[in-house]
XYZ file of C-alpha atoms in Angstrom:
520
model
C 105.081 127.139 100.367
C 105.603 124.203 97.854
C 106.733 120.784 98.469
C 110.514 120.380 99.549
C 111.793 118.167 96.849
C 115.177 116.441 97.395
C 114.703 116.195 101.196
C 115.484 112.784 102.555
C 112.494 111.181 104.225
C 112.384 108.864 107.256
C 110.899 105.416 107.250
C 108.471 104.121 109.730
C 108.629 100.326 109.394
C 106.355 99.732 112.575
C 102.647 100.324 112.152
C 101.501 103.747 113.286
C 97.709 104.102 114.264
C 96.273 106.932 112.242
C 93.449 109.391 113.459
C 90.209 109.109 111.239
C 88.445 112.304 111.021
C 85.144 111.668 109.310
C 83.544 108.390 108.410
C 84.973 105.480 106.413
C 82.628 103.088 104.633
C 82.068 99.853 106.475
C 82.792 97.842 103.245
C 86.313 99.607 102.782
C 88.748 96.922 103.925
C 92.295 96.527 102.687
C 95.695 98.028 102.160
C 96.757 100.912 99.792
C 100.456 100.619 98.884
C 102.105 103.418 97.196
C 105.774 103.804 96.006
C 108.120 106.587 94.975
C 111.503 108.190 95.695
C 112.260 109.077 99.285
C 115.935 109.264 99.752
C 118.081 111.637 97.696
C 121.551 111.904 99.077
C 123.899 109.536 100.640
C 127.033 110.776 102.415
C 128.518 113.522 100.381
C 126.729 112.428 97.098
C 123.314 113.433 95.796
C 121.135 112.309 93.056
C 120.475 114.758 90.097
C 116.845 113.852 89.413
C 113.789 113.381 91.637
C 112.778 110.103 89.724
C 116.345 108.684 90.748
C 115.731 108.917 94.524
C 115.761 105.567 96.303
C 112.354 103.829 96.743
C 110.291 104.474 99.924
C 107.141 102.408 99.903
C 104.310 103.304 102.227
C 100.855 101.715 103.048
C 97.740 102.507 104.614
C 95.815 99.289 106.085
C 92.117 99.922 106.630
C 90.302 97.473 108.966
C 87.031 97.938 110.760
C 87.039 101.780 110.487
C 90.629 102.066 111.741
C 93.719 102.792 109.814
C 97.421 101.999 110.465
C 100.338 103.439 108.346
C 103.782 102.332 107.884
C 106.660 103.151 105.479
C 109.902 101.227 104.538
C 112.833 101.790 102.244
C 113.132 99.137 99.583
C 116.334 97.287 100.517
C 117.521 96.206 97.296
C 121.160 95.691 95.895
C 121.230 99.457 95.002
C 120.179 100.502 98.514
C 122.472 98.221 100.289
C 125.369 99.137 97.950
C 124.898 102.855 98.378
C 124.648 102.427 102.235
C 127.668 100.255 102.684
C 129.787 102.772 100.635
C 128.121 105.759 102.235
C 127.854 107.392 98.789
C 125.949 106.745 95.708
C 127.619 104.073 93.735
C 124.830 102.710 91.508
C 123.808 104.769 88.468
C 120.284 105.809 87.774
C 118.696 107.290 84.701
C 119.420 110.829 85.515
C 122.474 110.268 87.757
C 125.611 108.537 86.692
C 127.765 107.291 89.648
C 131.426 106.934 89.372
C 134.058 104.798 91.217
C 135.597 106.003 94.556
C 138.600 108.273 93.579
C 140.759 106.158 96.055
C 140.200 102.977 93.918
C 143.299 101.822 91.846
C 143.341 102.279 88.042
C 142.666 98.696 87.567
C 139.368 98.792 89.449
C 138.508 102.041 87.503
C 138.963 100.351 84.059
C 136.851 97.144 85.041
C 134.098 99.579 86.251
C 134.067 101.547 83.014
C 134.083 98.465 80.874
C 131.002 97.081 82.964
C 129.118 100.256 82.095
C 129.332 99.791 78.333
C 126.421 97.264 78.707
C 124.557 98.661 81.666
C 123.587 96.554 84.507
C 120.614 98.500 85.647
C 119.469 99.477 89.143
C 117.080 97.484 91.181
C 115.907 100.739 92.826
C 112.345 100.008 92.024
C 110.628 103.301 92.864
C 107.818 103.578 90.147
C 104.860 101.141 91.105
C 103.580 98.061 92.828
C 102.645 95.376 90.420
C 101.077 91.823 90.921
C 102.339 88.631 89.136
C 100.585 85.453 90.254
C 100.082 85.817 94.184
C 103.184 87.968 94.407
C 103.602 91.620 94.696
C 106.681 93.589 93.330
C 108.109 96.940 93.576
C 109.052 98.070 89.895
C 110.575 100.760 87.964
C 111.377 100.171 84.098
C 114.543 98.183 84.273
C 114.955 94.424 83.894
C 114.811 93.973 87.712
C 111.797 93.884 90.120
C 111.893 93.265 93.760
C 109.401 91.086 95.580
C 107.901 92.565 98.696
C 105.795 91.559 101.635
C 102.656 93.672 101.003
C 101.674 93.716 104.790
C 105.234 94.508 106.303
C 106.734 96.154 103.130
C 109.973 94.103 103.804
C 112.038 93.549 100.760
C 112.327 90.018 99.438
C 113.659 88.253 96.166
C 115.254 90.031 93.376
C 113.773 88.899 90.055
C 115.590 89.358 86.758
C 113.091 89.425 83.752
C 116.021 88.371 81.497
C 115.913 85.037 83.126
C 112.473 84.367 81.676
C 112.351 86.827 78.797
C 114.880 88.424 76.372
C 113.860 92.164 77.555
C 116.055 94.901 78.796
C 113.388 97.324 79.751
C 109.830 96.606 80.951
C 106.919 98.902 81.835
C 105.653 99.373 85.340
C 101.969 99.612 84.255
C 100.726 96.030 83.449
C 97.178 94.956 82.765
C 95.131 92.451 84.586
C 92.212 90.325 83.338
C 89.458 89.130 85.458
C 91.074 85.520 85.825
C 94.100 87.207 87.442
C 96.475 87.110 84.579
C 98.911 89.889 84.105
C 99.862 91.404 80.706
C 102.846 93.589 80.153
C 105.435 94.584 77.511
C 109.104 95.236 77.289
C 111.868 96.088 74.861
C 114.519 93.537 73.752
C 117.498 95.616 72.492
C 119.724 94.118 69.604
C 118.849 90.482 70.504
C 120.279 88.294 67.723
C 120.670 91.528 65.642
C 117.068 92.724 66.137
C 115.519 95.181 68.484
C 111.865 94.445 69.169
C 108.902 95.020 71.499
C 107.742 92.097 73.409
C 104.043 91.605 74.718
C 103.844 88.849 77.253
C 101.427 87.236 79.687
C 102.049 86.103 83.172
C 99.182 83.466 83.922
C 97.192 83.777 87.148
C 98.314 81.564 90.000
C 96.361 78.454 90.656
C 93.797 78.392 93.515
C 95.920 76.442 95.763
C 98.563 79.082 95.648
C 101.292 76.312 95.713
C 103.001 77.397 92.299
C 106.661 77.955 92.884
C 107.610 81.773 92.922
C 108.316 83.748 90.772
C 105.085 83.518 88.543
C 107.302 84.771 85.792
C 108.506 81.061 85.417
C 105.130 80.429 83.660
C 105.452 83.496 81.377
C 104.150 83.269 77.837
C 105.367 85.581 74.927
C 102.184 86.799 73.086
C 103.810 88.276 70.151
C 106.811 90.725 69.264
C 106.584 93.973 67.255
C 109.815 95.078 65.375
C 111.358 98.286 66.087
C 111.280 100.689 63.278
C 114.938 101.676 64.087
C 117.345 99.029 65.147
C 119.388 100.960 67.583
C 116.894 103.713 68.753
C 113.848 102.046 70.221
C 110.892 104.105 71.265
C 110.453 104.858 74.974
C 107.093 104.012 76.341
C 105.540 103.834 79.792
C 102.363 101.943 79.346
C 100.034 100.561 76.677
C 96.419 99.885 75.997
C 94.339 96.709 76.208
C 90.666 95.771 75.162
C 88.980 92.434 75.028
C 90.413 91.623 71.633
C 93.280 94.116 71.119
C 96.488 95.503 72.459
C 97.364 99.137 71.581
C 101.201 100.075 71.517
C 102.282 103.629 70.619
C 105.730 103.768 69.154
C 106.463 107.453 69.630
C 109.415 109.548 68.380
C 110.928 109.690 71.892
C 113.870 107.327 71.284
C 116.601 105.794 73.212
C 119.975 105.823 71.475
C 121.616 102.632 72.386
C 125.087 103.371 71.144
C 125.056 106.720 73.036
C 123.880 104.909 76.090
C 126.627 102.259 75.848
C 129.144 105.153 75.947
C 127.459 107.360 78.354
C 129.584 106.348 81.258
C 132.785 106.953 79.365
C 131.506 110.316 78.063
C 130.664 111.339 81.622
C 126.957 111.939 80.906
C 123.746 110.389 82.297
C 121.571 107.847 80.462
C 118.663 110.305 80.237
C 120.686 112.376 77.868
C 120.503 109.410 75.493
C 116.827 109.813 75.301
C 115.760 112.377 72.497
C 112.450 113.514 71.185
C 112.416 113.788 67.250
C 109.393 116.141 66.408
C 110.096 115.541 62.912
C 108.888 111.912 63.050
C 105.379 110.484 63.033
C 104.000 108.395 65.891
C 103.126 104.792 64.965
C 100.040 103.161 66.589
C 100.360 99.538 66.487
C 97.022 97.642 67.108
C 97.671 93.872 67.927
C 94.992 91.249 67.576
C 94.984 89.282 70.931
C 93.557 86.211 69.188
C 95.756 85.982 66.147
C 98.727 87.525 67.904
C 99.397 89.564 64.825
C 99.124 93.295 63.965
C 95.973 94.303 62.075
C 96.716 94.989 58.538
C 95.584 98.827 58.789
C 98.529 101.130 59.366
C 97.782 104.114 61.920
C 99.834 106.965 62.512
C 99.586 110.504 64.100
C 101.840 113.469 64.557
C 104.855 113.645 66.978
C 103.688 113.271 70.533
C 104.910 112.035 73.971
C 102.719 109.823 76.006
C 103.465 108.193 79.416
C 99.991 107.111 80.505
C 97.140 105.326 78.783
C 93.841 105.939 80.467
C 91.396 103.238 79.100
C 90.500 101.624 75.627
C 87.513 99.955 74.366
C 85.820 98.518 71.068
C 82.606 99.843 69.462
C 80.959 99.310 66.161
C 84.114 98.307 64.261
C 86.442 100.828 66.028
C 88.971 100.764 68.873
C 88.775 103.897 71.017
C 91.669 104.721 73.356
C 92.350 107.634 75.639
C 95.768 108.829 76.626
C 97.552 111.751 78.463
C 99.670 113.327 75.682
C 102.375 115.965 75.532
C 103.845 118.033 72.768
C 107.433 117.286 73.721
C 109.462 115.551 76.552
C 109.873 118.660 78.834
C 108.238 116.878 81.566
C 111.210 114.786 82.397
C 113.601 117.935 82.526
C 111.311 119.780 84.890
C 112.220 117.208 87.644
C 115.946 117.813 87.893
C 116.410 118.612 91.393
C 118.508 121.735 90.928
C 115.516 123.101 89.121
C 113.185 122.139 91.788
C 115.132 123.635 94.548
C 115.746 126.871 92.726
C 112.621 129.160 92.786
C 113.449 131.014 89.511
C 114.562 127.907 87.738
C 111.361 126.172 88.828
C 109.144 129.073 87.637
C 110.963 129.098 84.266
C 110.687 125.359 83.827
C 106.871 125.632 84.624
C 106.450 128.350 81.888
C 108.094 126.170 79.257
C 106.177 122.968 80.380
C 104.138 121.467 77.578
C 100.960 120.939 79.560
C 99.428 117.468 79.155
C 96.131 116.836 77.476
C 93.816 114.040 77.746
C 93.216 112.831 74.187
C 90.868 110.425 72.527
C 92.003 108.470 69.484
C 89.788 106.330 67.405
C 90.981 103.499 65.204
C 88.694 102.044 62.397
C 89.232 98.402 62.058
C 88.984 98.632 58.361
C 90.732 101.096 55.852
C 87.802 100.700 53.086
C 86.954 104.009 51.884
C 87.859 106.810 49.532
C 91.219 108.556 49.703
C 90.952 111.629 52.021
C 87.811 110.200 53.685
C 87.357 110.188 57.390
C 86.740 106.468 58.312
C 85.604 107.202 61.972
C 81.707 106.679 61.962
C 81.218 107.116 65.730
C 78.855 110.162 66.253
C 79.868 111.055 69.733
C 83.630 111.958 69.024
C 85.576 114.727 67.004
C 88.347 112.287 66.587
C 89.267 111.423 62.956
C 91.095 108.810 60.955
C 91.634 110.064 57.297
C 92.709 107.599 54.687
C 95.954 108.547 53.030
C 98.033 106.756 50.301
C 99.592 103.348 50.812
C 96.837 102.243 53.161
C 97.713 104.512 56.051
C 95.241 106.239 58.258
C 96.129 109.726 59.796
C 94.586 109.758 63.219
C 93.812 113.035 64.805
C 92.545 112.916 68.358
C 89.717 114.802 70.106
C 90.982 116.842 73.285
C 88.824 115.620 76.389
C 90.496 118.113 78.900
C 93.923 119.736 79.446
C 96.342 120.054 82.498
C 95.820 116.467 83.952
C 97.989 113.395 84.644
C 98.087 110.199 86.562
C 94.849 108.808 85.294
C 92.970 106.040 87.206
C 89.615 104.522 86.413
C 87.205 101.934 87.995
C 89.402 98.978 86.983
C 86.368 96.811 86.530
C 85.726 98.849 83.292
C 89.291 98.375 82.103
C 89.095 97.542 78.290
C 85.352 98.355 78.336
C 83.396 101.371 77.396
C 83.681 103.732 80.366
C 82.508 107.102 81.613
C 84.726 108.374 84.364
C 88.499 108.993 85.075
C 90.029 110.345 88.128
C 93.254 112.417 87.687
C 95.651 114.848 89.308
C 95.583 118.512 88.029
C 99.095 119.038 86.402
C 99.548 122.675 85.559
C 102.881 122.634 87.311
C 105.287 120.274 89.005
C 103.008 120.364 91.933
C 99.482 119.260 91.850
C 97.083 121.106 94.308
C 94.065 119.351 93.143
C 92.508 116.170 91.748
C 89.540 115.780 89.410
C 86.811 113.472 88.257
C 86.329 113.891 84.418
C 83.148 112.653 82.663
C 84.563 111.664 79.265
C 81.142 111.898 77.743
C 79.818 115.186 78.945
C 83.380 116.640 79.602
C 82.200 117.898 82.941
C 84.544 117.877 85.985
C 84.368 117.897 89.601
C 87.236 118.948 91.722
C 88.841 118.704 95.121
C 91.312 121.031 96.374
C 92.562 122.478 99.682
C 95.011 125.262 100.418
C 98.740 124.234 100.731
C 97.672 120.463 100.140
C 99.246 118.308 97.437
C 97.470 115.133 96.580
C 99.030 112.052 94.816
C 97.581 109.926 92.126
C 93.861 109.245 92.955
C 93.033 105.564 93.240
C 89.314 104.461 92.743
C 88.163 101.505 94.920
C 84.755 100.226 93.851
C 82.060 99.182 96.307
C 81.333 95.583 96.526
C 78.106 94.650 94.620
C 78.196 98.116 92.935
C 76.280 98.360 89.523
C 77.294 101.972 88.693
C 80.618 102.812 87.543
C 81.409 105.620 90.031
C 79.890 103.821 93.057
C 82.914 103.684 95.421
C 85.655 105.881 96.891
C 88.739 107.681 95.849
C 91.880 107.311 98.012
C 94.736 109.653 97.699
C 97.676 110.644 100.023
C 97.986 114.278 100.621
C 100.994 116.350 101.626
C 99.702 119.072 103.976
C 102.102 122.119 104.226
C 99.750 124.135 106.446
C 101.636 124.942 109.682
C 100.790 122.550 112.668
C 98.744 120.387 110.434
C 99.679 116.627 109.616
C 99.764 114.857 106.177
C 96.773 112.598 105.592
C 94.956 110.024 103.456
C 92.079 111.542 101.783
C 88.816 109.511 101.270
C 86.286 110.951 98.614
C 82.916 109.759 97.518
C 83.153 108.420 93.984
C 79.960 109.839 92.784
C 79.797 113.384 94.472
C 83.647 113.805 94.876
C 82.788 115.145 98.492
C 85.064 114.353 101.292
C 84.105 111.357 103.469
C 87.252 111.348 105.723
C 90.761 112.608 106.349
C 93.073 110.005 107.925
C 95.672 111.905 109.671
C 99.166 110.428 110.136
C 101.822 111.400 112.668
C 104.554 110.944 110.105
C 105.857 113.032 107.165
C 104.525 111.667 104.071
C 106.290 111.887 100.610
C 105.251 112.597 97.235
C 105.070 109.195 95.446
C 104.400 107.844 91.943
C 101.897 105.007 91.716
C 100.032 102.545 93.932
C 98.110 99.337 94.208
C 95.088 98.606 96.532
C 94.808 95.129 97.786
C 91.329 94.474 99.013
C 90.952 92.207 102.203
C 89.103 89.649 99.960
C 92.215 89.363 97.654
């Protein structure tokens, strides 16, 4: 049957009591909030790309064995402007919006001029993140929207540029045990320089009395110069250990000059993003204490990476795992005209560069002979061969293939770990999720006929001493006739079903989510 991409979903802002079939652990108390595109047409206009759809947040609140569900559209400036005009008037990455034909020529000229330096959308449909005590819907622009995590109501609009000179920011920050957040963004042609900015948002005080937003207290950790002034690398996430940040500057580049003229040329901004297979991928390792890059230079072949899995340090090495592609065909697969046409969809799936979970190892020293593999860890096939000019050519070990949307027990973030939970990504639609043991390479899988699970989120059991002691939560689209969609609850160890929480509402495929435990 397949998932019906491009279909407008309906919000359910009032809580709906869900039906629990099975048994929820007594300790599982909290709210899972997820975010993704849910509205694809307004009036006579439609978005071109699935990622462009307007944000629809939904949540599952688990309390004393009962679950309530609600969903709500993010009512940002983008949503309100589109609804007021009854047409799409705010451009997204894959959809360029144009002025109403009835506007006079003066209005049209002003609109065109405004688009030479894009004022990005606040349609934050990518993830839910936390800064201080506040939760935000986010995409990758300079705007985030504060939300009420319990009611999903839209609150303040926050512009990163008021606090940092960044035009683009990832929607995958890291969090330390004190509650501080770490993220990175791109500063485009600021004072003649294009650079990547790593920053920290300190944890809120215990009183919670600090003025919102927490970004008022932001600290710039360091900046990394872009290797090309007007074509910065696109990146979606980064890695962090106790002592290092890992940033991958890949040859998937955003052409700023083309972006500035995209509106005039009648093309979308996504067309200004180009993969350069002839270029190397640079791996930047930044020392968190000195706030400087380490002296060793690391590189690998051309690749496209969206999601980091985890990273850790061991015996003079930094080990990091990522989901890697051979090209950027993933984005093209999600244009709605391809998703709605069966033949086009099948053709795109055949061309799809299947993702691989890869392990890279970075020796912290380049002392050794030319041509020598400086990786001294016995348990990995990853290598780092010394080349001239002090560079190390890093070749990864493939842990598994055909997987995406990795999540771990976040207590092990930046630490040596063993398990990662992923969706199986052989095509545009995932029909199963898997638990991968990165040491033995063994996998456990959950699948059900005509069911499409989202990103699996691991929730650790309070007091757990073992890494996989907890549960997995994933929302599941169920296209079996007469059956409802559900929240799936799996045992973290055995990967067996504990419960299905059925919802009398149509769920939507989403992107990422955040679990707020009742104790938070």
